[in-house]
Short mmCIF file of C-alpha atoms and ligand atoms in Angstrom, two decimals:
data_model
loop_
_atom_site.label_atom_id
_atom_site.label_comp_id
_atom_site.label_asym_id
_atom_site.label_seq_id
_atom_site.Cartn_x
_atom_site.Cartn_y
_atom_site.Cartn_z
CA MET A 18 -0.20 -0.62 0.37
CA GLU A 19 2.90 2.54 0.39
CA LEU A 20 4.67 1.86 -2.07
CA VAL A 21 2.04 3.03 -4.40
CA LEU A 22 1.14 5.69 -1.77
CA LEU A 23 5.02 7.66 -2.16
CA PRO A 24 4.64 7.80 -5.67
CA VAL A 25 1.53 9.31 -5.59
CA LEU A 26 2.69 11.66 -3.05
CA LEU A 27 5.61 12.09 -4.60
CA VAL A 28 4.00 13.55 -7.92
CA VAL A 29 1.72 16.12 -5.62
CA LEU A 30 4.94 17.63 -3.87
CA LEU A 31 5.84 17.39 -7.33
CA LEU A 32 2.47 19.21 -8.89
CA VAL A 33 2.65 21.40 -5.46
CA LEU A 34 6.37 22.96 -6.19
CA LEU A 35 5.44 23.68 -10.20
CA TYR A 36 2.27 25.57 -8.87
CA LYS A 37 4.42 27.69 -6.23
CA TYR A 38 7.04 28.31 -8.86
CA GLY A 39 4.82 29.52 -11.51
CA THR A 40 2.90 31.59 -9.26
CA ARG A 41 5.85 33.05 -7.04
CA ASN A 42 5.33 36.67 -8.15
CA TYR A 43 1.78 36.77 -7.34
CA GLY A 44 0.34 39.14 -5.28
CA THR A 45 3.26 41.60 -5.00
CA LEU A 46 0.93 44.40 -7.39
CA GLU A 47 -2.27 43.21 -5.12
CA LYS A 48 -0.67 44.11 -1.89
CA LEU A 49 0.13 47.42 -3.39
CA GLY A 50 -3.34 48.12 -3.87
CA ILE A 51 -2.89 48.34 -7.96
CA PRO A 52 -5.12 46.58 -9.53
CA VAL A 53 -4.64 43.50 -12.41
CA VAL A 54 -4.80 41.66 -15.18
CA LYS A 55 -6.30 38.28 -13.16
CA PRO A 56 -3.56 36.22 -13.49
CA TYR A 57 -2.98 31.81 -14.23
CA PRO A 58 0.06 29.67 -13.35
CA PHE A 59 3.16 30.18 -15.10
CA VAL A 60 1.85 32.15 -18.36
CA GLY A 61 0.76 35.32 -16.58
CA SER A 62 -2.13 37.55 -17.14
CA VAL A 63 -3.06 36.26 -20.86
CA ARG A 64 -3.72 38.65 -23.17
CA TYR A 65 -8.21 38.24 -24.66
CA PRO A 66 -8.41 37.32 -26.98
CA ALA A 67 -6.10 35.82 -27.85
CA ARG A 68 -4.70 37.27 -30.50
CA THR A 69 -4.87 41.20 -29.99
CA SER A 70 -2.78 44.44 -31.04
CA THR A 71 -1.35 46.00 -27.78
CA ASP A 72 -3.47 49.03 -28.98
CA GLN A 73 -6.70 47.07 -28.60
CA GLU A 74 -5.90 46.00 -25.52
CA ASP A 75 -4.34 48.70 -23.65
CA MET A 76 -7.33 51.22 -24.66
CA ARG A 77 -9.65 48.35 -22.97
CA ASN A 78 -6.85 47.94 -20.05
CA ALA A 79 -7.74 51.66 -19.34
CA LYS A 80 -10.93 51.68 -19.58
CA ARG A 81 -11.41 49.32 -17.12
CA PHE A 82 -9.16 49.87 -14.71
CA GLY A 83 -7.90 53.81 -15.39
CA LYS A 84 -5.13 55.20 -14.67
CA VAL A 85 -2.91 52.59 -13.35
CA TRP A 86 -3.37 48.87 -13.70
CA GLY A 87 -1.20 45.81 -13.36
CA VAL A 88 0.16 42.67 -15.01
CA TYR A 89 2.12 39.31 -14.70
CA GLU A 90 3.61 38.40 -17.84
CA GLY A 91 4.55 35.13 -17.11
CA PRO A 92 6.06 35.84 -13.41
CA TRP A 93 7.06 39.24 -13.83
CA PRO A 94 5.37 42.02 -12.01
CA GLN A 95 4.68 45.16 -14.96
CA VAL A 96 2.76 48.58 -13.42
CA PHE A 97 0.70 50.46 -16.88
CA VAL A 98 0.67 53.95 -16.08
CA ALA A 99 -1.85 55.89 -17.97
CA ASP A 100 -1.59 59.79 -16.84
CA ALA A 101 -0.11 62.55 -18.58
CA GLU A 102 1.04 63.34 -14.52
CA LEU A 103 2.31 60.62 -13.52
CA ALA A 104 3.96 60.21 -16.44
CA LYS A 105 6.20 63.67 -16.24
CA ARG A 106 7.49 62.56 -12.92
CA ILE A 107 8.17 58.80 -13.79
CA LEU A 108 9.95 60.23 -17.53
CA ILE A 109 11.21 63.42 -15.85
CA LYS A 110 11.13 64.69 -12.59
CA ASP A 111 12.22 61.38 -11.12
CA PHE A 112 13.65 60.23 -13.89
CA ASP A 113 16.92 59.58 -11.03
CA HIS A 114 14.35 56.45 -10.05
CA PHE A 115 13.53 55.38 -13.08
CA PRO A 116 16.75 55.45 -15.67
CA ASP A 117 16.94 52.09 -17.04
CA ARG A 118 14.39 49.67 -19.09
CA PRO A 119 13.97 46.70 -18.11
CA ILE A 120 16.18 43.69 -20.22
CA LEU A 121 13.90 42.96 -22.44
CA PHE A 122 15.73 39.89 -23.91
CA ASP A 123 18.84 38.94 -22.74
CA ILE A 124 21.42 38.27 -25.39
CA PRO A 125 24.50 38.51 -26.84
CA TYR A 126 24.78 41.92 -28.55
CA GLY A 127 21.09 42.93 -27.36
CA ARG A 128 22.09 44.15 -24.10
CA ASP A 129 24.99 46.19 -25.28
CA MET A 130 22.43 48.08 -27.15
CA LEU A 131 22.53 51.80 -26.09
CA ASP A 132 18.48 51.31 -25.62
CA MET A 133 19.60 48.69 -22.86
CA LYS A 134 22.73 49.93 -21.51
CA PRO A 135 21.77 50.79 -17.77
CA GLY A 136 22.94 53.85 -15.51
CA GLU A 137 26.41 55.39 -16.03
CA GLN A 138 27.42 53.36 -19.06
CA TRP A 139 24.43 53.85 -21.28
CA LYS A 140 25.02 58.20 -19.96
CA MET A 141 28.96 57.57 -21.79
CA LEU A 142 27.94 56.00 -24.95
CA ARG A 143 24.88 58.07 -25.39
CA SER A 144 27.44 61.34 -24.99
CA MET A 145 29.23 60.49 -27.96
CA LEU A 146 26.26 59.39 -30.16
CA ALA A 147 24.42 62.26 -29.54
CA PRO A 148 26.38 64.93 -31.63
CA ALA A 149 25.72 62.98 -34.58
CA LEU A 150 22.25 62.87 -34.56
CA ALA A 151 21.28 65.91 -32.23
CA SER A 152 23.69 68.62 -33.90
CA GLY A 153 21.91 71.23 -36.96
CA VAL A 154 24.68 71.11 -38.48
CA LYS A 155 25.38 67.21 -39.13
CA LEU A 156 21.43 66.80 -39.66
CA LYS A 157 22.08 69.13 -42.73
CA ALA A 158 25.05 66.97 -43.87
CA MET A 159 22.55 64.28 -43.81
CA MET A 160 20.69 66.87 -46.84
CA PRO A 161 22.17 65.44 -50.01
CA THR A 162 22.32 61.77 -48.62
CA MET A 163 18.77 61.61 -48.26
CA VAL A 164 18.28 63.76 -51.74
CA GLU A 165 19.91 61.25 -53.52
CA CYS A 166 18.28 58.36 -52.48
CA ALA A 167 15.29 59.89 -53.26
CA GLN A 168 15.58 60.33 -56.84
CA GLN A 169 17.23 56.44 -57.14
CA ALA A 170 13.97 55.01 -55.13
CA PHE A 171 11.21 57.07 -56.84
CA HIS A 172 12.54 56.70 -59.82
CA ARG A 173 12.57 52.71 -58.81
CA MET A 174 7.91 53.79 -57.92
CA GLU A 175 8.07 55.27 -60.91
CA ALA A 176 9.27 51.58 -63.02
CA LYS A 177 6.49 49.90 -60.46
CA MET A 178 3.36 52.40 -61.44
CA ARG A 179 3.91 51.33 -65.06
CA GLN A 180 2.76 47.26 -64.15
CA THR A 181 0.25 49.06 -61.55
CA SER A 182 -0.84 52.41 -60.14
CA VAL A 183 -2.12 50.59 -57.01
CA LEU A 184 2.11 50.44 -54.37
CA SER A 185 2.77 48.56 -51.59
CA MET A 186 3.59 51.84 -49.53
CA ARG A 187 6.22 50.26 -47.73
CA GLU A 188 7.26 47.76 -49.89
CA ASP A 189 7.57 49.51 -52.64
CA LEU A 190 9.19 52.92 -51.17
CA PHE A 191 10.13 54.09 -48.18
CA GLY A 192 11.26 50.50 -46.86
CA PRO A 193 14.09 50.24 -49.48
CA LEU A 194 14.07 53.95 -49.42
CA THR A 195 14.80 54.60 -45.86
CA LEU A 196 17.06 51.25 -45.65
CA ASP A 197 19.48 53.37 -48.12
CA ILE A 198 19.46 56.16 -46.39
CA MET A 199 20.26 53.77 -43.11
CA ALA A 200 22.67 52.04 -44.36
CA GLN A 201 24.96 55.17 -45.47
CA PHE A 202 24.23 57.13 -42.54
CA SER A 203 24.55 53.84 -39.85
CA PHE A 204 27.80 52.58 -41.49
CA GLY A 205 29.19 54.83 -44.81
CA ILE A 206 27.86 52.56 -47.24
CA LYS A 207 25.61 52.21 -50.20
CA VAL A 208 23.83 49.46 -50.91
CA PRO A 209 23.53 48.69 -54.75
CA ASN A 210 20.58 46.52 -54.26
CA VAL A 211 18.16 48.25 -51.52
CA ALA A 212 14.76 47.28 -53.17
CA ASP A 213 16.33 43.33 -53.17
CA THR A 214 14.45 40.81 -50.73
CA SER A 215 17.25 38.52 -50.72
CA SER A 216 20.65 40.63 -50.78
CA THR A 217 22.12 39.75 -47.60
CA PHE A 218 22.35 43.49 -46.15
CA VAL A 219 18.38 43.31 -46.61
CA LYS A 220 17.95 40.43 -45.24
CA TYR A 221 20.05 40.49 -42.17
CA ALA A 222 17.96 44.69 -41.38
CA SER A 223 14.64 42.98 -41.85
CA ALA A 224 15.38 41.20 -38.61
CA PHE A 225 15.38 43.44 -37.25
CA SER A 226 11.79 45.24 -38.19
CA ALA A 227 8.65 43.89 -36.87
CA GLN A 228 6.54 43.33 -39.83
CA GLY A 229 4.32 40.58 -39.21
CA ASP A 230 2.06 39.13 -36.22
CA THR A 231 3.95 37.30 -33.57
CA PRO A 232 1.59 33.69 -32.88
CA ASP A 233 0.49 34.56 -29.72
CA THR A 234 -0.59 31.33 -28.60
CA TRP A 235 0.18 30.01 -24.94
CA MET A 236 2.48 28.70 -26.00
CA THR A 237 4.79 31.60 -26.82
CA THR A 238 2.84 33.52 -23.44
CA LEU A 239 4.98 30.47 -21.47
CA MET A 240 7.51 31.01 -22.96
CA THR A 241 7.92 34.73 -21.13
CA SER A 242 7.92 32.27 -17.47
CA PHE A 243 10.86 30.53 -19.25
CA PRO A 244 13.00 33.47 -20.74
CA SER A 245 16.19 31.16 -21.82
CA ILE A 246 13.50 29.31 -24.31
CA ALA A 247 12.34 32.89 -25.27
CA ASN A 248 16.14 34.41 -25.35
CA TYR A 249 17.93 31.20 -27.17
CA MET A 250 14.77 31.25 -30.03
CA MET A 251 15.38 35.48 -30.22
CA GLY A 252 18.90 35.11 -30.41
CA ARG A 253 19.28 32.71 -33.40
CA GLU A 254 17.39 34.74 -35.20
CA LEU A 255 19.24 38.35 -34.20
CA VAL A 256 22.69 37.59 -33.48
CA PRO A 257 24.04 37.11 -36.54
CA ALA A 258 22.36 40.52 -37.98
CA PHE A 259 24.46 41.47 -34.58
CA LYS A 260 27.73 39.69 -35.91
CA TYR A 261 27.07 41.19 -39.16
CA PHE A 262 26.25 45.18 -39.03
CA LEU A 263 29.12 45.05 -36.44
CA ASN A 264 31.57 44.55 -39.08
CA LEU A 265 30.29 46.29 -42.03
CA VAL A 266 31.35 48.98 -39.29
CA ARG A 267 34.53 48.01 -38.32
CA SER A 268 35.31 47.85 -42.48
CA SER A 269 34.03 50.97 -43.20
CA ILE A 270 35.76 52.33 -40.34
CA LYS A 271 39.45 50.58 -41.28
CA GLN A 272 38.90 51.64 -45.49
CA ARG A 273 38.03 55.85 -43.74
CA ARG A 274 41.17 55.38 -41.28
CA ALA A 275 43.38 53.51 -44.79
CA GLU A 276 42.31 56.72 -47.43
CA GLY A 277 42.43 59.52 -44.39
CA VAL A 278 38.34 59.83 -44.93
CA GLU A 279 36.74 62.48 -42.22
CA ARG A 280 33.22 63.18 -42.83
CA PRO A 281 30.04 64.63 -39.96
CA ASP A 282 27.98 61.47 -39.75
CA LEU A 283 28.04 58.17 -37.59
CA ILE A 284 31.35 56.21 -38.22
CA GLY A 285 32.71 59.82 -37.99
CA ALA A 286 31.44 60.07 -34.49
CA LEU A 287 32.10 56.36 -33.66
CA MET A 288 35.43 56.62 -34.57
CA ASP A 289 35.94 60.25 -32.95
CA ALA A 290 34.94 58.52 -29.86
CA ILE A 291 36.87 55.39 -29.90
CA ASP A 292 40.00 57.15 -30.71
CA LYS A 293 39.26 60.53 -28.07
CA LYS A 294 37.42 58.85 -25.66
CA VAL A 295 37.50 54.75 -25.61
CA PRO A 296 41.65 55.33 -24.27
CA THR A 297 40.24 57.35 -21.00
CA PRO A 298 40.56 55.92 -17.54
CA GLU A 299 36.70 56.13 -17.24
CA CYS A 300 35.95 54.56 -20.23
CA ARG A 301 37.89 51.50 -18.74
CA ARG A 302 36.13 51.91 -15.43
CA LEU A 303 33.13 51.76 -17.51
CA ASN A 304 34.18 48.82 -19.72
CA ILE A 305 33.55 50.56 -22.33
CA THR A 306 35.30 48.84 -25.66
CA GLU A 307 36.01 49.67 -29.16
CA GLU A 308 34.11 47.18 -30.36
CA LEU A 309 31.16 48.23 -28.13
CA VAL A 310 31.33 51.46 -29.76
CA MET A 311 31.29 50.42 -33.12
CA LEU A 312 27.93 48.38 -32.11
CA GLN A 313 25.66 51.19 -31.90
CA GLY A 314 26.01 51.23 -35.84
CA ALA A 315 23.87 48.19 -35.44
CA GLU A 316 21.88 50.18 -32.56
CA MET A 317 21.00 53.19 -35.22
CA LEU A 318 19.81 50.79 -37.96
CA MET A 319 18.10 49.00 -35.58
CA ALA A 320 16.40 51.72 -34.24
CA ALA A 321 15.77 54.20 -37.05
CA TYR A 322 15.30 52.11 -40.31
CA ASP A 323 11.52 50.64 -39.33
CA THR A 324 10.00 53.46 -37.19
CA ILE A 325 11.17 56.16 -40.18
CA GLY A 326 9.80 53.67 -42.75
CA THR A 327 6.39 52.27 -40.69
CA THR A 328 5.96 56.46 -40.07
CA LEU A 329 5.49 57.58 -43.55
CA THR A 330 3.77 54.14 -44.72
CA ILE A 331 1.16 55.71 -42.63
CA THR A 332 0.87 59.11 -42.71
CA SER A 333 0.60 58.03 -46.25
CA TYR A 334 -2.24 56.23 -45.44
CA PHE A 335 -3.66 58.71 -43.09
CA LEU A 336 -3.53 61.37 -46.46
CA ALA A 337 -4.90 59.11 -48.60
CA LYS A 338 -8.12 58.82 -46.74
CA ASN A 339 -7.70 62.52 -46.27
CA PRO A 340 -7.17 64.41 -49.70
CA ASP A 341 -8.00 67.82 -48.72
CA VAL A 342 -4.98 67.58 -45.89
CA ALA A 343 -2.70 65.83 -48.17
CA ALA A 344 -3.92 68.56 -51.67
CA ARG A 345 -3.08 71.85 -48.74
CA ILE A 346 0.64 70.21 -47.93
CA ALA A 347 1.17 69.97 -51.41
CA GLU A 348 -0.10 73.26 -51.94
CA GLU A 349 2.54 74.06 -49.03
CA ALA A 350 5.79 72.25 -50.62
CA ALA A 351 4.68 73.69 -53.81
CA GLY A 352 8.07 74.89 -55.65
CA VAL A 353 10.16 74.74 -52.25
CA GLU A 354 13.39 73.51 -53.11
CA LEU A 355 13.78 71.63 -49.84
CA THR A 356 16.58 72.37 -48.03
CA TYR A 357 17.60 71.37 -44.61
CA GLU A 358 16.22 75.66 -43.83
CA ALA A 359 13.25 75.17 -45.69
CA LEU A 360 12.10 71.77 -43.99
CA GLN A 361 11.77 73.85 -40.69
CA ARG A 362 9.21 75.84 -42.69
CA LEU A 363 6.57 73.38 -43.37
CA PRO A 364 4.42 74.38 -40.56
CA LEU A 365 1.24 71.66 -41.99
CA THR A 366 3.27 68.48 -43.41
CA GLU A 367 5.12 68.76 -39.76
CA ALA A 368 1.98 68.69 -38.23
CA ALA A 369 0.72 65.53 -40.54
CA ILE A 370 3.20 64.22 -39.07
CA GLN A 371 2.85 64.30 -35.45
CA GLU A 372 -0.78 63.78 -35.49
CA SER A 373 0.26 60.28 -37.55
CA LEU A 374 2.43 59.63 -34.58
CA ARG A 375 -0.48 60.44 -31.80
CA LEU A 376 -3.35 58.11 -34.00
CA SER A 377 -0.17 55.44 -34.59
CA PRO A 378 2.56 55.77 -31.73
CA LEU A 379 4.27 52.41 -33.10
CA ILE A 380 6.76 51.76 -30.51
CA SER A 381 3.50 51.93 -28.75
CA ARG A 382 4.70 51.50 -25.35
CA HIS A 383 7.56 52.75 -22.73
CA PHE A 384 9.07 50.93 -20.81
CA ARG A 385 11.31 51.17 -17.56
CA LEU A 386 12.83 50.02 -14.38
CA CYS A 387 12.69 51.22 -11.35
CA THR A 388 16.18 51.00 -9.66
CA ARG A 389 15.17 53.24 -5.84
CA ASP A 390 11.63 52.34 -4.04
CA TRP A 391 8.81 55.69 -5.79
CA GLU A 392 6.03 56.65 -4.54
CA TYR A 393 3.58 59.20 -5.72
CA ASP A 394 0.58 60.07 -4.82
CA GLY A 395 -0.63 57.48 -3.15
CA LEU A 396 1.06 54.74 -6.45
CA ARG A 397 3.97 53.13 -4.57
CA ILE A 398 6.33 51.42 -7.05
CA PRO A 399 8.48 48.64 -5.24
CA LYS A 400 12.44 48.80 -7.00
CA GLY A 401 12.93 45.89 -9.29
CA THR A 402 9.64 46.56 -10.89
CA THR A 403 8.89 47.17 -14.62
CA VAL A 404 6.97 50.29 -15.29
CA ILE A 405 4.96 50.97 -18.66
CA LEU A 406 3.61 53.74 -20.35
CA PRO A 407 0.85 52.30 -23.11
CA LEU A 408 0.86 55.31 -25.05
CA TRP A 409 -2.02 54.52 -27.12
CA PRO A 410 -4.24 55.96 -24.12
CA TYR A 411 -2.43 58.91 -24.22
CA HIS A 412 -2.98 59.67 -27.92
CA ARG A 413 -6.67 59.09 -26.93
CA ASP A 414 -6.99 61.19 -24.51
CA PRO A 415 -10.73 63.84 -25.80
CA GLU A 416 -9.67 65.98 -23.02
CA VAL A 417 -6.50 66.63 -24.62
CA PHE A 418 -7.01 65.83 -27.82
CA PRO A 419 -10.54 66.85 -28.79
CA GLU A 420 -12.29 63.69 -31.27
CA PRO A 421 -9.44 61.34 -30.34
CA GLU A 422 -10.18 59.52 -33.85
CA ARG A 423 -10.19 61.60 -35.80
CA PHE A 424 -6.95 62.69 -38.33
CA LEU A 425 -7.35 66.34 -37.95
CA PRO A 426 -3.37 67.70 -38.18
CA ASP A 427 -4.49 71.70 -37.88
CA ARG A 428 -4.82 70.91 -33.96
CA TRP A 429 -0.69 71.38 -34.52
CA LEU A 430 -0.84 74.78 -35.90
CA GLY A 431 0.06 77.81 -34.19
CA GLU A 432 0.28 78.94 -31.05
CA GLN A 433 -2.06 76.07 -29.30
CA GLY A 434 -0.69 73.61 -31.58
CA ARG A 435 3.17 73.59 -29.59
CA GLN A 436 1.39 73.73 -25.90
CA LEU A 437 -1.06 70.93 -26.90
CA GLY A 438 -0.10 67.55 -25.07
CA GLN A 439 2.57 68.59 -23.35
CA TYR A 440 3.03 65.31 -21.57
CA SER A 441 0.35 63.21 -23.18
CA TRP A 442 2.24 62.81 -26.94
CA MET A 443 5.18 60.73 -26.54
CA PRO A 444 5.67 58.93 -29.96
CA PHE A 445 9.79 59.62 -28.84
CA GLY A 446 9.25 59.30 -25.51
CA LEU A 447 10.31 62.06 -23.01
CA GLY A 448 12.75 62.55 -20.75
CA PRO A 449 16.68 61.55 -20.69
CA ARG A 450 15.85 58.73 -22.19
CA ALA A 451 13.68 59.77 -25.26
CA CYS A 452 14.95 58.89 -28.51
CA ILE A 453 18.48 60.05 -29.28
CA GLY A 454 17.13 60.33 -32.97
CA SER A 455 14.42 62.36 -32.75
CA ARG A 456 14.85 65.39 -34.95
CA LEU A 457 16.64 63.08 -37.33
CA GLY A 458 13.55 61.06 -37.68
CA MET A 459 11.41 64.11 -37.88
CA MET A 460 13.48 65.77 -40.35
CA GLU A 461 13.66 62.37 -42.78
CA CYS A 462 9.82 62.56 -42.44
CA LYS A 463 9.36 65.23 -43.51
CA PHE A 464 11.71 65.77 -46.73
CA LEU A 465 10.65 61.91 -47.53
CA LEU A 466 6.75 63.22 -47.33
CA ALA A 467 7.03 66.67 -49.14
CA TYR A 468 9.37 65.04 -51.73
CA LEU A 469 6.29 62.81 -52.22
CA LEU A 470 3.30 64.81 -52.19
CA GLN A 471 5.26 67.44 -54.88
CA ARG A 472 5.09 65.59 -57.47
CA TYR A 473 2.48 62.97 -56.83
CA ARG A 474 -1.12 62.40 -55.53
CA LEU A 475 -1.98 59.40 -53.25
CA THR A 476 -5.45 58.33 -53.45
CA ALA A 477 -7.46 55.42 -51.74
CA THR A 478 -8.71 52.54 -52.87
CA PRO A 479 -11.00 50.01 -51.56
CA GLU A 480 -7.54 48.17 -50.51
CA THR A 481 -6.45 51.01 -48.30
CA LYS A 482 -6.89 49.45 -45.15
CA LEU A 483 -4.18 50.54 -41.51
CA LYS A 484 -4.13 46.83 -40.39
CA TYR A 485 -1.81 46.21 -37.36
CA TYR A 486 0.01 43.16 -36.84
CA THR A 487 -1.44 41.18 -33.70
CA GLY A 488 1.20 39.89 -30.38
CA ALA A 489 3.92 41.95 -30.11
CA THR A 490 4.85 44.14 -27.01
CA LEU A 491 6.64 46.77 -28.19
CA PHE A 492 7.07 47.48 -31.93
CA ILE A 493 3.88 47.28 -33.89
CA GLY A 494 3.51 47.07 -37.74
CA ALA A 495 0.56 47.49 -39.79
CA HIS A 496 -0.29 45.04 -43.02
CA PRO A 497 1.06 46.52 -46.25
CA ILE A 498 -1.02 49.57 -46.80
CA MET A 499 -2.67 50.26 -49.99
CA CYS A 500 -2.09 53.46 -51.90
CA LYS A 501 -2.94 54.81 -55.70
CA VAL A 502 -0.12 56.68 -56.85
CA GLU A 503 -0.40 59.39 -60.04
CA LYS A 504 2.30 61.14 -60.94
CA LEU A 505 1.18 65.27 -61.07
CA GLN A 506 1.54 66.36 -64.30
C1 HEM B 17 9.82 58.36 -37.06
C2 HEM B 17 11.46 58.09 -36.12
C3 HEM B 17 10.76 57.34 -34.89
C4 HEM B 17 10.50 56.88 -33.97
C5 HEM B 17 8.77 56.79 -33.73
C6 HEM B 17 11.10 56.49 -32.69
C7 HEM B 17 10.98 56.80 -31.40
C8 HEM B 17 10.76 56.10 -30.38
C9 HEM B 17 10.55 55.93 -29.14
C10 HEM B 17 9.89 55.64 -28.90
C11 HEM B 17 11.76 55.92 -27.93
C12 HEM B 17 11.78 55.03 -26.49
C13 HEM B 17 11.66 55.82 -26.09
C14 HEM B 17 11.01 56.00 -24.32
O1 HEM B 17 11.47 55.42 -23.89
O2 HEM B 17 11.43 57.12 -23.83
C15 HEM B 17 13.03 55.46 -29.33
C16 HEM B 17 14.27 55.65 -28.25
C17 HEM B 17 15.54 55.21 -29.39
N1 HEM B 17 15.39 55.63 -30.59
FE1 HEM B 17 13.61 56.22 -31.79
N2 HEM B 17 12.63 56.73 -32.93
C18 HEM B 17 12.71 57.42 -34.18
C19 HEM B 17 13.54 57.38 -35.28
C20 HEM B 17 15.05 56.94 -34.77
C21 HEM B 17 16.28 57.04 -35.39
C22 HEM B 17 15.85 58.04 -36.50
C23 HEM B 17 17.16 57.14 -34.26
C24 HEM B 17 19.01 57.45 -34.74
C25 HEM B 17 19.24 57.11 -36.09
C26 HEM B 17 16.63 56.35 -33.35
C27 HEM B 17 17.21 55.91 -32.52
C28 HEM B 17 16.63 55.15 -30.98
C29 HEM B 17 17.70 55.23 -29.93
C30 HEM B 17 19.15 55.24 -29.89
C31 HEM B 17 16.63 54.67 -29.01
C32 HEM B 17 17.31 54.23 -27.07
C33 HEM B 17 17.66 55.62 -26.81
C34 HEM B 17 17.99 56.07 -25.31
O3 HEM B 17 17.81 54.87 -24.72
O4 HEM B 17 19.19 56.68 -25.22
N3 HEM B 17 15.72 56.18 -33.77
N4 HEM B 17 12.82 55.55 -30.41
#
């Protein structure tokens, strides 16, 4: 009898231990008085319905819970905050409590990217990259590259237009075009076949992009409980891409040194940092090596290519659906030589991009790691907790943006427009950890949109639809956006 009972007892004990393990952190958020999306053992607060995009999920939870709610991602507690005053505190005023992002995936090279670096290392790396991205002089120096890439991309697009006037705005125009520009900016190279999806460069760059539904099954949700499996799967795809781009930066630097070439671009900034900063005791203390600096070329491509290409693609959608706005932008840009200075004087073009980023903030959540216990206005967040700011509820707050579902770029114009949504509109983030490339991103978007509408008319067809991919937690892409494109006479 006892011999029969023993295995049964062992199995029961194992199941109890497994259950304890699979629910080990549950209850921590509830103890802080934070309402929580019900978690299940191991899988955490499973999304419902299973295939959803973050916009729907975040809007539903904001409606249900209000400003603050919690979820368990697998076993890990996460606090969602959807309130402008709290956002200002977390991202800006109390930045010293939230200086880092949590490690979303832990793979070789991934941890070395600027956006994943913590504390002092982040500060040092960011100061090395900022000169190439923030100075007007350096951005202006990018203009000839953008003009040349645009000419070639529109030439390719016209060849396609000989077969059909209904184009996929991303595949037929903005994807290869923004990749071409970023290849020159990040690696100082011209990719010969940037529109060819089978080319090695394009294949590796696409590994960084978020096109496609993430299978949002119980199996993938379960993987968050076992990060090593998730990291293995992610690493298989991304590590070869990081290695490839690291080698590109390395050979670009080698070539410039051999030829004595100096250029005011990102490679130039990386070379400067390697020569002047890496040998200093400060960098040695922080373990900032030549390789770490060079890797940031891959980071820039990863952070910029998909964001800019998708922003332009989705803006095309809104303009095709709002031909009156598109016509006014065409009028604003008509006859303007698109120099760096002229781009500062295209308010409606800029407003259309701002409005598109309001309605479709593609990086749909900002992540921060709380590194010191924090409390404000009754909300307590313990050290070690991940805090997430979901942009969709901020960007659709009717108190700040009346008629929030409508595409109304005019709301951004004039003095009132300049004050609009100070801590609510944050497609580039806010505070010291906000997007380092926002000026370059906006400049490129303005230039390419004005360039397009100076020459072509966009029209919606029954195929012109905006449908987001499901399953992603950070960057949501959209299914191909088709628009009719006609050359202006
Ligand atoms: C329309 C284009 C772009 C959008 C919408 C965008 C959006 C964002 C967002 C939302 C963040 C996170 C901010 C936060 O957590 O507070 C971010 C971070 C970042 N972005 Fe961008 N971005 C764009 C273009 C670029 C470009 C052109 C570059 C570089 C060439 C770039 C490089 C980065 C980097 C390196 C970070 C991490 C910054 C840090 O942790 O210090 N982005 N971006």
